[in-house]
CSV table of C-alpha atoms in Angstrom, one decimal:
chain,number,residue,atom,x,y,z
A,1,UNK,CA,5.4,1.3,37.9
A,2,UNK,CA,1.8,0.2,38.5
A,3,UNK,CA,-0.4,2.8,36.6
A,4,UNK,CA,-3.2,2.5,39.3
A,5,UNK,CA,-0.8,3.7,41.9
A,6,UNK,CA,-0.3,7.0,39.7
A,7,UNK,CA,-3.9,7.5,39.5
A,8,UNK,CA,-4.5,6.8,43.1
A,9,UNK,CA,-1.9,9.5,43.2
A,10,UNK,CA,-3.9,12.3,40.8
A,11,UNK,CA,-7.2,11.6,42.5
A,12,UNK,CA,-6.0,12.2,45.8
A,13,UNK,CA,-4.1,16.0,44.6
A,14,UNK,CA,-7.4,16.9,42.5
A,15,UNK,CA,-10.0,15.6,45.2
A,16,UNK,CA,-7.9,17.4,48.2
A,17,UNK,CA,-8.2,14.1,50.7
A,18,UNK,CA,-8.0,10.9,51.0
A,19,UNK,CA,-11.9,10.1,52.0
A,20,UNK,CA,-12.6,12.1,48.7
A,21,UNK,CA,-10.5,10.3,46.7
A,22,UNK,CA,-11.8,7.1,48.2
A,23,UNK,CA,-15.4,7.6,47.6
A,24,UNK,CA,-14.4,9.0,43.8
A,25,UNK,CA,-12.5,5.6,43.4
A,26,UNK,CA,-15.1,3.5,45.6
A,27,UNK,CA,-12.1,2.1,47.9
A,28,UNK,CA,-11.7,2.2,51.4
A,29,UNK,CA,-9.9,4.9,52.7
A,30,UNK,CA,-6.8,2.4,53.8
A,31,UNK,CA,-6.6,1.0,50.6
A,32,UNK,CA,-6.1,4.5,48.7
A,33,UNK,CA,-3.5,5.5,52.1
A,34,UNK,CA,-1.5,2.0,51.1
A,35,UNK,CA,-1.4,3.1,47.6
A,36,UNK,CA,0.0,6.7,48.2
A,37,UNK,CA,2.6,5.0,50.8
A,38,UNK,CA,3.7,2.5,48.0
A,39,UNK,CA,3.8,5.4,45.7
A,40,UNK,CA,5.9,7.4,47.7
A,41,UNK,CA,8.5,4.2,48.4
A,42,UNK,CA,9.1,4.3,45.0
A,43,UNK,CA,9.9,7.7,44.5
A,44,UNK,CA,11.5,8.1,48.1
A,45,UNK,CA,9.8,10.9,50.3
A,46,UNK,CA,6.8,12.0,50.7
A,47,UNK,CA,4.4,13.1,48.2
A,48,UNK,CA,2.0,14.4,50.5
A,49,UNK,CA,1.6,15.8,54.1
A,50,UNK,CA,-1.4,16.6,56.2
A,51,UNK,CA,-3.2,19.9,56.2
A,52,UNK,CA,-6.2,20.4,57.9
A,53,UNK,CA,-8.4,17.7,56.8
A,54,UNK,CA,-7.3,17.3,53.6
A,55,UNK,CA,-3.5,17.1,52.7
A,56,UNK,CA,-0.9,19.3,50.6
A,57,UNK,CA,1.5,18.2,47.8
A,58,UNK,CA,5.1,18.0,48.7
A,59,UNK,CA,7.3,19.4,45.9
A,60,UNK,CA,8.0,16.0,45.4
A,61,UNK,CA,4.3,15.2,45.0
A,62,UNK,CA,4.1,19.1,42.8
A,63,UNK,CA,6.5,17.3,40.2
A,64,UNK,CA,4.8,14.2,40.2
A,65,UNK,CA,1.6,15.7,39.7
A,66,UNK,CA,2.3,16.8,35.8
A,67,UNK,CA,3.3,13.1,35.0
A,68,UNK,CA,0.6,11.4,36.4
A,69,UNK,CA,-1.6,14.2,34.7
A,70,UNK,CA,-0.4,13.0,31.5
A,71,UNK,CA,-1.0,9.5,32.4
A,72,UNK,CA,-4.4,9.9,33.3
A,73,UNK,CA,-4.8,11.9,29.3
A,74,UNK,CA,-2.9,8.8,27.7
A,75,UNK,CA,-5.3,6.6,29.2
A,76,UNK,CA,-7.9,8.7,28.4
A,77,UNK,CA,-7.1,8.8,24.7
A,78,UNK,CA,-6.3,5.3,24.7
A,79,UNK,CA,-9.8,4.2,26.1
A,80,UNK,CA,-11.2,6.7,23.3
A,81,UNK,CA,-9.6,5.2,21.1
A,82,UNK,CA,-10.6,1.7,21.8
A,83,UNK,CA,-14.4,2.8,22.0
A,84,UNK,CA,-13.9,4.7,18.5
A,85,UNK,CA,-12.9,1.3,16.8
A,86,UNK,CA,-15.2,-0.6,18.6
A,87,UNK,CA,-18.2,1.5,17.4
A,88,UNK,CA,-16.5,1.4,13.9
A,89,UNK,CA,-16.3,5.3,14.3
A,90,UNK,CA,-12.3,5.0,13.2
A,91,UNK,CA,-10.7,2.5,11.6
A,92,UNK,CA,-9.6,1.5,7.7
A,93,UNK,CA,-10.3,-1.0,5.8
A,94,UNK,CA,-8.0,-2.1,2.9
A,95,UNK,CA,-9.3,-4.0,-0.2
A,96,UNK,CA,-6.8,-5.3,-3.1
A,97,UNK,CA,-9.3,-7.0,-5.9
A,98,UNK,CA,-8.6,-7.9,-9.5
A,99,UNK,CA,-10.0,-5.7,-12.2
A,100,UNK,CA,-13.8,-7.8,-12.6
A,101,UNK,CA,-14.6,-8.0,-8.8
A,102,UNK,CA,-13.0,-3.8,-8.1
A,103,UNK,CA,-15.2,-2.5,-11.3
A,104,UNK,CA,-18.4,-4.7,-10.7
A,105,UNK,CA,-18.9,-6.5,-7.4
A,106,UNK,CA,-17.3,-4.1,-5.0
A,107,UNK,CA,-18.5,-0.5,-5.2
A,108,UNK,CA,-22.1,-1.1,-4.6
A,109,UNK,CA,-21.3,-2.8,-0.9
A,110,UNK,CA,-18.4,-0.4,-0.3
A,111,UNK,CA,-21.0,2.4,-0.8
A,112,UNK,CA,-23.6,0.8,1.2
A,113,UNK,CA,-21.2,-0.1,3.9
A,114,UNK,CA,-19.6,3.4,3.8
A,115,UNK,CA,-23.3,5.0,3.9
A,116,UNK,CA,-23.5,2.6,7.5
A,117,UNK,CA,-20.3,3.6,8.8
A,118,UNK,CA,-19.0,6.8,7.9
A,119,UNK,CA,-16.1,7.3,9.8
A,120,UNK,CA,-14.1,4.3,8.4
A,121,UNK,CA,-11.8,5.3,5.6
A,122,UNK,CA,-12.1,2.7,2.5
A,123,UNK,CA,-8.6,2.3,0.9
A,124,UNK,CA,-8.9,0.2,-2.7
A,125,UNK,CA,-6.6,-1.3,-4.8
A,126,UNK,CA,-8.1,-2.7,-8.1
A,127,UNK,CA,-7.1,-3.9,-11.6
A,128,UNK,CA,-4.2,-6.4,-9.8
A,129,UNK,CA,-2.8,-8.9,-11.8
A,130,UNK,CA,0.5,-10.1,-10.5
A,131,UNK,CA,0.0,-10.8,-7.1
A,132,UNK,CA,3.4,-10.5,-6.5
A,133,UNK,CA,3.7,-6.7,-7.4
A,134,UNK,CA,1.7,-5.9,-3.8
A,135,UNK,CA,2.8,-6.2,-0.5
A,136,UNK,CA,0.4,-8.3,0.9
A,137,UNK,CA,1.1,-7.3,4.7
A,138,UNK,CA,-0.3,-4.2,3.2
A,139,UNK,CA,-4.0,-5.1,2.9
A,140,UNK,CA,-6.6,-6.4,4.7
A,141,UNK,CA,-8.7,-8.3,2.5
A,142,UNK,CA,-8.2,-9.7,-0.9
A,143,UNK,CA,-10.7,-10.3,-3.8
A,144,UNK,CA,-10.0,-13.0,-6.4
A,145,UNK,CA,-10.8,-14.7,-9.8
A,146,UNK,CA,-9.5,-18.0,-8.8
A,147,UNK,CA,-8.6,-20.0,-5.2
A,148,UNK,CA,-5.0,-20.0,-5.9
A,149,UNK,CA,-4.4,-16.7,-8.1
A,150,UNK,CA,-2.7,-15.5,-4.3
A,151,UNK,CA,0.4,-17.3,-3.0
A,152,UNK,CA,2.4,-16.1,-0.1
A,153,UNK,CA,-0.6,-15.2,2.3
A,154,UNK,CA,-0.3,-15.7,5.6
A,155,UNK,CA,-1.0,-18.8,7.8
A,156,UNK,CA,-3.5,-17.2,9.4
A,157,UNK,CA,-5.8,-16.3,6.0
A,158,UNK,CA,-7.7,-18.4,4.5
A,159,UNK,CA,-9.3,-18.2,0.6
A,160,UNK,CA,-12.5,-19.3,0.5
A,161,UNK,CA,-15.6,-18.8,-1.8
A,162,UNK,CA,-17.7,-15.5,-2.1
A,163,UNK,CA,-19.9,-15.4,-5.2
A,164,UNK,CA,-21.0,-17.3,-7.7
A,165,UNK,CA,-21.6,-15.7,-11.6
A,166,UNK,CA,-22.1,-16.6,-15.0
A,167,UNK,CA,-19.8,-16.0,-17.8
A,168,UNK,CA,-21.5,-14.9,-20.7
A,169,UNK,CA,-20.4,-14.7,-24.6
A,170,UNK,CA,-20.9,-11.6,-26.4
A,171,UNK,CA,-20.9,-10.8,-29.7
A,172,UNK,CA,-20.9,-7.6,-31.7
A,173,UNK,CA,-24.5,-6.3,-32.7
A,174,UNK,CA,-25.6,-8.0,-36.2
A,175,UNK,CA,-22.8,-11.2,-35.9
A,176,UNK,CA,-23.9,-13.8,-38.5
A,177,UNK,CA,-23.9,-16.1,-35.6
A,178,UNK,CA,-26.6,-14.4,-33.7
A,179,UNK,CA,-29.3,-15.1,-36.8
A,180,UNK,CA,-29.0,-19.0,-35.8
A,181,UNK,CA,-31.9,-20.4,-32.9
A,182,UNK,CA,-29.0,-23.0,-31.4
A,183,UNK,CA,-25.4,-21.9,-31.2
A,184,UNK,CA,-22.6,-24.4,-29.5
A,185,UNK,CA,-18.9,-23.9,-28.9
A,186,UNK,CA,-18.2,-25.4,-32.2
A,187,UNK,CA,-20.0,-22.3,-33.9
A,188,UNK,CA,-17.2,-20.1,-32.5
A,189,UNK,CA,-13.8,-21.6,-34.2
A,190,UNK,CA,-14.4,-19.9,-37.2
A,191,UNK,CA,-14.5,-16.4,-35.7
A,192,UNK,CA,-11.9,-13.8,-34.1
A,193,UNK,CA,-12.1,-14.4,-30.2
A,194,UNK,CA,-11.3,-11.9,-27.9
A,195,UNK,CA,-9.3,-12.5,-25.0
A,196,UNK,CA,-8.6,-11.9,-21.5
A,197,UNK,CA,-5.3,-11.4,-20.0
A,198,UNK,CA,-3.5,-14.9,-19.5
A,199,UNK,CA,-4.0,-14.4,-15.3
A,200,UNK,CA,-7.9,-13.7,-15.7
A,201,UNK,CA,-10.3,-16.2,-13.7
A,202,UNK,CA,-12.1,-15.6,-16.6
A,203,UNK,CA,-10.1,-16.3,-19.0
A,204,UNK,CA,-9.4,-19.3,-17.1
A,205,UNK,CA,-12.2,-20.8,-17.0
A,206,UNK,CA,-13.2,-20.2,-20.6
A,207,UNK,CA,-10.8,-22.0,-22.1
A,208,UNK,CA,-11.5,-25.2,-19.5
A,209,UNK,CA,-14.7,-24.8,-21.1
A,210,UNK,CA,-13.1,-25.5,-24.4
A,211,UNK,CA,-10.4,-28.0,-23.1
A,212,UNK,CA,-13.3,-30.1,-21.5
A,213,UNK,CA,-14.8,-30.1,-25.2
A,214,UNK,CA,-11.7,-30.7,-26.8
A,215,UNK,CA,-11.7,-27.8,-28.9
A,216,UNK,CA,-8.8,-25.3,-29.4
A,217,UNK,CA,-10.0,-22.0,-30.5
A,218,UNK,CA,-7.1,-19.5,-32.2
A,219,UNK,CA,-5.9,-17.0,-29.9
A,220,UNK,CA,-7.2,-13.8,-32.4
A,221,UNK,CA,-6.8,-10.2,-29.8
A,222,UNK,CA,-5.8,-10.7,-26.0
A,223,UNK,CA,-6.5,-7.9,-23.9
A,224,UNK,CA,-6.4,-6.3,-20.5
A,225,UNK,CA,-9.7,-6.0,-18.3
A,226,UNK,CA,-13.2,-6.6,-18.5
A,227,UNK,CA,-14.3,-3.4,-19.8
A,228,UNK,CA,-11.1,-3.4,-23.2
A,229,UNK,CA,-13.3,-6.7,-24.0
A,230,UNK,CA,-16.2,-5.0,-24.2
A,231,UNK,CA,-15.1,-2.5,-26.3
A,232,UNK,CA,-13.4,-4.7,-28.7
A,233,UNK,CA,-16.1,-6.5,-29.4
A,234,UNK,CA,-18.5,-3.5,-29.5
A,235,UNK,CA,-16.1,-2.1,-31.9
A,236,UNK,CA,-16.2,-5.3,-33.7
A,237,UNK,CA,-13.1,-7.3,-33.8
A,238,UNK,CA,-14.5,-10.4,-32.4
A,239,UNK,CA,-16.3,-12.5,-29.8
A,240,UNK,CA,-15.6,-12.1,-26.5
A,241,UNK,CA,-16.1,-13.4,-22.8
A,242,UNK,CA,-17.7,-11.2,-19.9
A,243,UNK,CA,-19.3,-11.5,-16.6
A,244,UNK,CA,-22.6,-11.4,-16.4
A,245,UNK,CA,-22.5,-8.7,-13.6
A,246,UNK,CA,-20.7,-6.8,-16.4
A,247,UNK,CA,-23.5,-6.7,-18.5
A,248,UNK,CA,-25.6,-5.6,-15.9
A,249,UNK,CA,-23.4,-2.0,-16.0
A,250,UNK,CA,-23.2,-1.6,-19.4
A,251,UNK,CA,-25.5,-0.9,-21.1
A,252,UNK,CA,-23.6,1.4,-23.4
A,253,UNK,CA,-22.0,-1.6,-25.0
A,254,UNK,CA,-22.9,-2.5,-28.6
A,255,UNK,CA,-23.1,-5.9,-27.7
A,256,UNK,CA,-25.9,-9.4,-27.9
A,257,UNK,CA,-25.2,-11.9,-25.3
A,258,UNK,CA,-25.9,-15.6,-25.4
A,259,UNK,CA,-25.3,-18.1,-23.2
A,260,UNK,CA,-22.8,-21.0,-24.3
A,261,UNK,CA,-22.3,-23.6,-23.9
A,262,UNK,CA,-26.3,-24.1,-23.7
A,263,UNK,CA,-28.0,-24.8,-21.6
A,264,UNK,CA,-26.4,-24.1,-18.7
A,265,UNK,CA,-23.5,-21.5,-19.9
A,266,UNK,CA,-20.0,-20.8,-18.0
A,267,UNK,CA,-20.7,-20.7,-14.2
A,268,UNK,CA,-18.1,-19.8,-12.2
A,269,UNK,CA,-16.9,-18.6,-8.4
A,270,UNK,CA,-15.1,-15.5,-7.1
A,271,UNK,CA,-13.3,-16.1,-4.0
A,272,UNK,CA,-12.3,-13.9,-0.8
A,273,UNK,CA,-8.8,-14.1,1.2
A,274,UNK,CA,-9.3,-12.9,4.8
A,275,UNK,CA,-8.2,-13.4,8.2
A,276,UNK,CA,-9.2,-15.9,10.6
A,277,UNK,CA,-11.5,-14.5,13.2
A,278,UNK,CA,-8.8,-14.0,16.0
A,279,UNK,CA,-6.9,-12.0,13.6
A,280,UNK,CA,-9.8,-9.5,12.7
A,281,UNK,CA,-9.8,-6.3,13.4
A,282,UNK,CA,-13.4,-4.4,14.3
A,283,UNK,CA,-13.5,-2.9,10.6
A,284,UNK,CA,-12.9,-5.9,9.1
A,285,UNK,CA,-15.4,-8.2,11.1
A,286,UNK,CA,-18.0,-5.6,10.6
A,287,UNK,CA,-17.5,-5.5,6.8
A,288,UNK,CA,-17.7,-9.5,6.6
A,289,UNK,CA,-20.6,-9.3,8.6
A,290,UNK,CA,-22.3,-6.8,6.3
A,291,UNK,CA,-20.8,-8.9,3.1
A,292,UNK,CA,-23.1,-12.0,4.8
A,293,UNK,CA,-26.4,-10.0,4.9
A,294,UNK,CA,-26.1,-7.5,1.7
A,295,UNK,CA,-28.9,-7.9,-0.6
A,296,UNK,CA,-26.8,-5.4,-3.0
A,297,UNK,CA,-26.5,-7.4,-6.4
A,298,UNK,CA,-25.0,-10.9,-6.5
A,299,UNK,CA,-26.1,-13.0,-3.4
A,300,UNK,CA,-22.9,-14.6,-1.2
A,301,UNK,CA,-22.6,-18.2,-0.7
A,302,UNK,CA,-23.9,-19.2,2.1
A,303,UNK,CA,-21.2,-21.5,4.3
């Protein structure tokens, strides 16, 4: 059933006429009459007879008149509905991120995006390590240490960069290391390193750091999250490996910070899985959109 014939239908009951309907619906007064007399072929008799000037509903047309009332709210709620996302005034957006990028890149720019639009509900999932213990169809956009940390995406995602950062090496406050001007890679084989867990980005690139400089440092504490490094080394069992964004939030740990290997230290990139732009929805265009303009800490690569 063509839903403009129901309408047709409901404007003529509520309006009383056909001349009133028409100039409510700005047709012609044959074309709303064609569209009650289709209306009525379908159902079989007459929904409506003359009275007066105006016209009365045949009990045929009195029981139609509650479905096509319906209609009318369906539509109603589903235009609503489409405005509503449109103007981001509804609509979730769902964010699975590893442990460094949840703690210290995110919450910033979900705050200042939340602040913009109020009435989209933020849903996130940090500190994920094995990939494979999500569902992926169950997210929207995903936040990673490394291009290929995420297998299994769709074929309509793509992983591409989103910030760049600097690894830094910290050691605990009064390290016999941290009297000398010069430190190299070298300097830290004699020492207890603290490490990552094996699927950390940072981790990762770390020890290409020390592959690229032939150098295998012992494996002395490995463990899980940015913020157990910074407490073991606080605490003192070794040197360890942190963002630099890290640093940044805490200031509570006990900890120097140098950059190595000197001069230019342990860059590295975070990267972003996300939809291709006919598979966006509003929220998550919009939140893209602000990710490309935020001045809130690190600055996105542009391209």
């Amino acid at each position: 059933m063509e839903t403009e014939l129901l309408l047709t239908f409901l404007t003529v009951a509520k309006s009383g006429g056909i001349s009133a309907a028409a100039r409510i619906l700005h047709r012609s007064q044959p074309a709303v009459t064609e569209r009650l007399q289709k209306l009525s072929q379908m159902v079989g008799e007459p929904l409506t007879i003359r009275h007066g000037r105006g016209i009365q509903l045949t009990p045929a047309g009195e029981a139609l008149l509650t479905t096509a009332q319906r209609m009318r709210e369906v539509i109603d709620e589903f235009e609503d509905m489409i405005l509503r996302r449109q103007r981001l005034q509804s609509g979730v957006l769902r964010i699975a991120a590893t442990n460094t990028v949840a703690n210290y890149f995110l919450p910033e720019r979900l705050v200042a995006f939340q602040q913009q639009f109020p009435d989209v509900e933020i849903q996130l999932r940090g500190g994920v390590i094995d990939w494979e213990s999500i569902a992926l169809s169950d997210w929207d956009l995903f936040f990673l240490e490394g291009g290929l940390d995420l297998e299994g995406l769709p074929s309509y995602y793509s992983v591409t960069p989103w910030l760049d950062d600097e690894i830094m090496t910290i050691f605990p406050q009064g390290h016999a290391l941290l009297q000398r001007d010069v430190l190299n890679l070298e300097d830290l084989m004699a020492y207890p390193l603290i490490w990552r867990e094996s699927g950390s980005g940072i981790r990762r690139s770390v020890e290409k750091v020390f592959r690229d400089a032939r150098l295998t440092p012992r494996q002395s504490i490995e463990v899980t999250g940015v913020e157990a490094v910074g407490a073991a080394v606080d605490a003192g069992l070794g040197i360890g490996f942190v963002t630099a964004a890290a640093l940044l939030c805490r200031k509570d740990w006990r900890v120097q910070a140098r950059r190595l290997p000197a001069p230019l230290g342990i860059q590295w990139t975070l990267y972003m899985a996300r939809p291709q732009p006919a598979y966006q929805s509003h929220t998550i265009r919009a939140f893209l959109e602000f990710l490309e303009t935020s001045v809130v800490g690190l600055q996105p690569i542009v391209g």
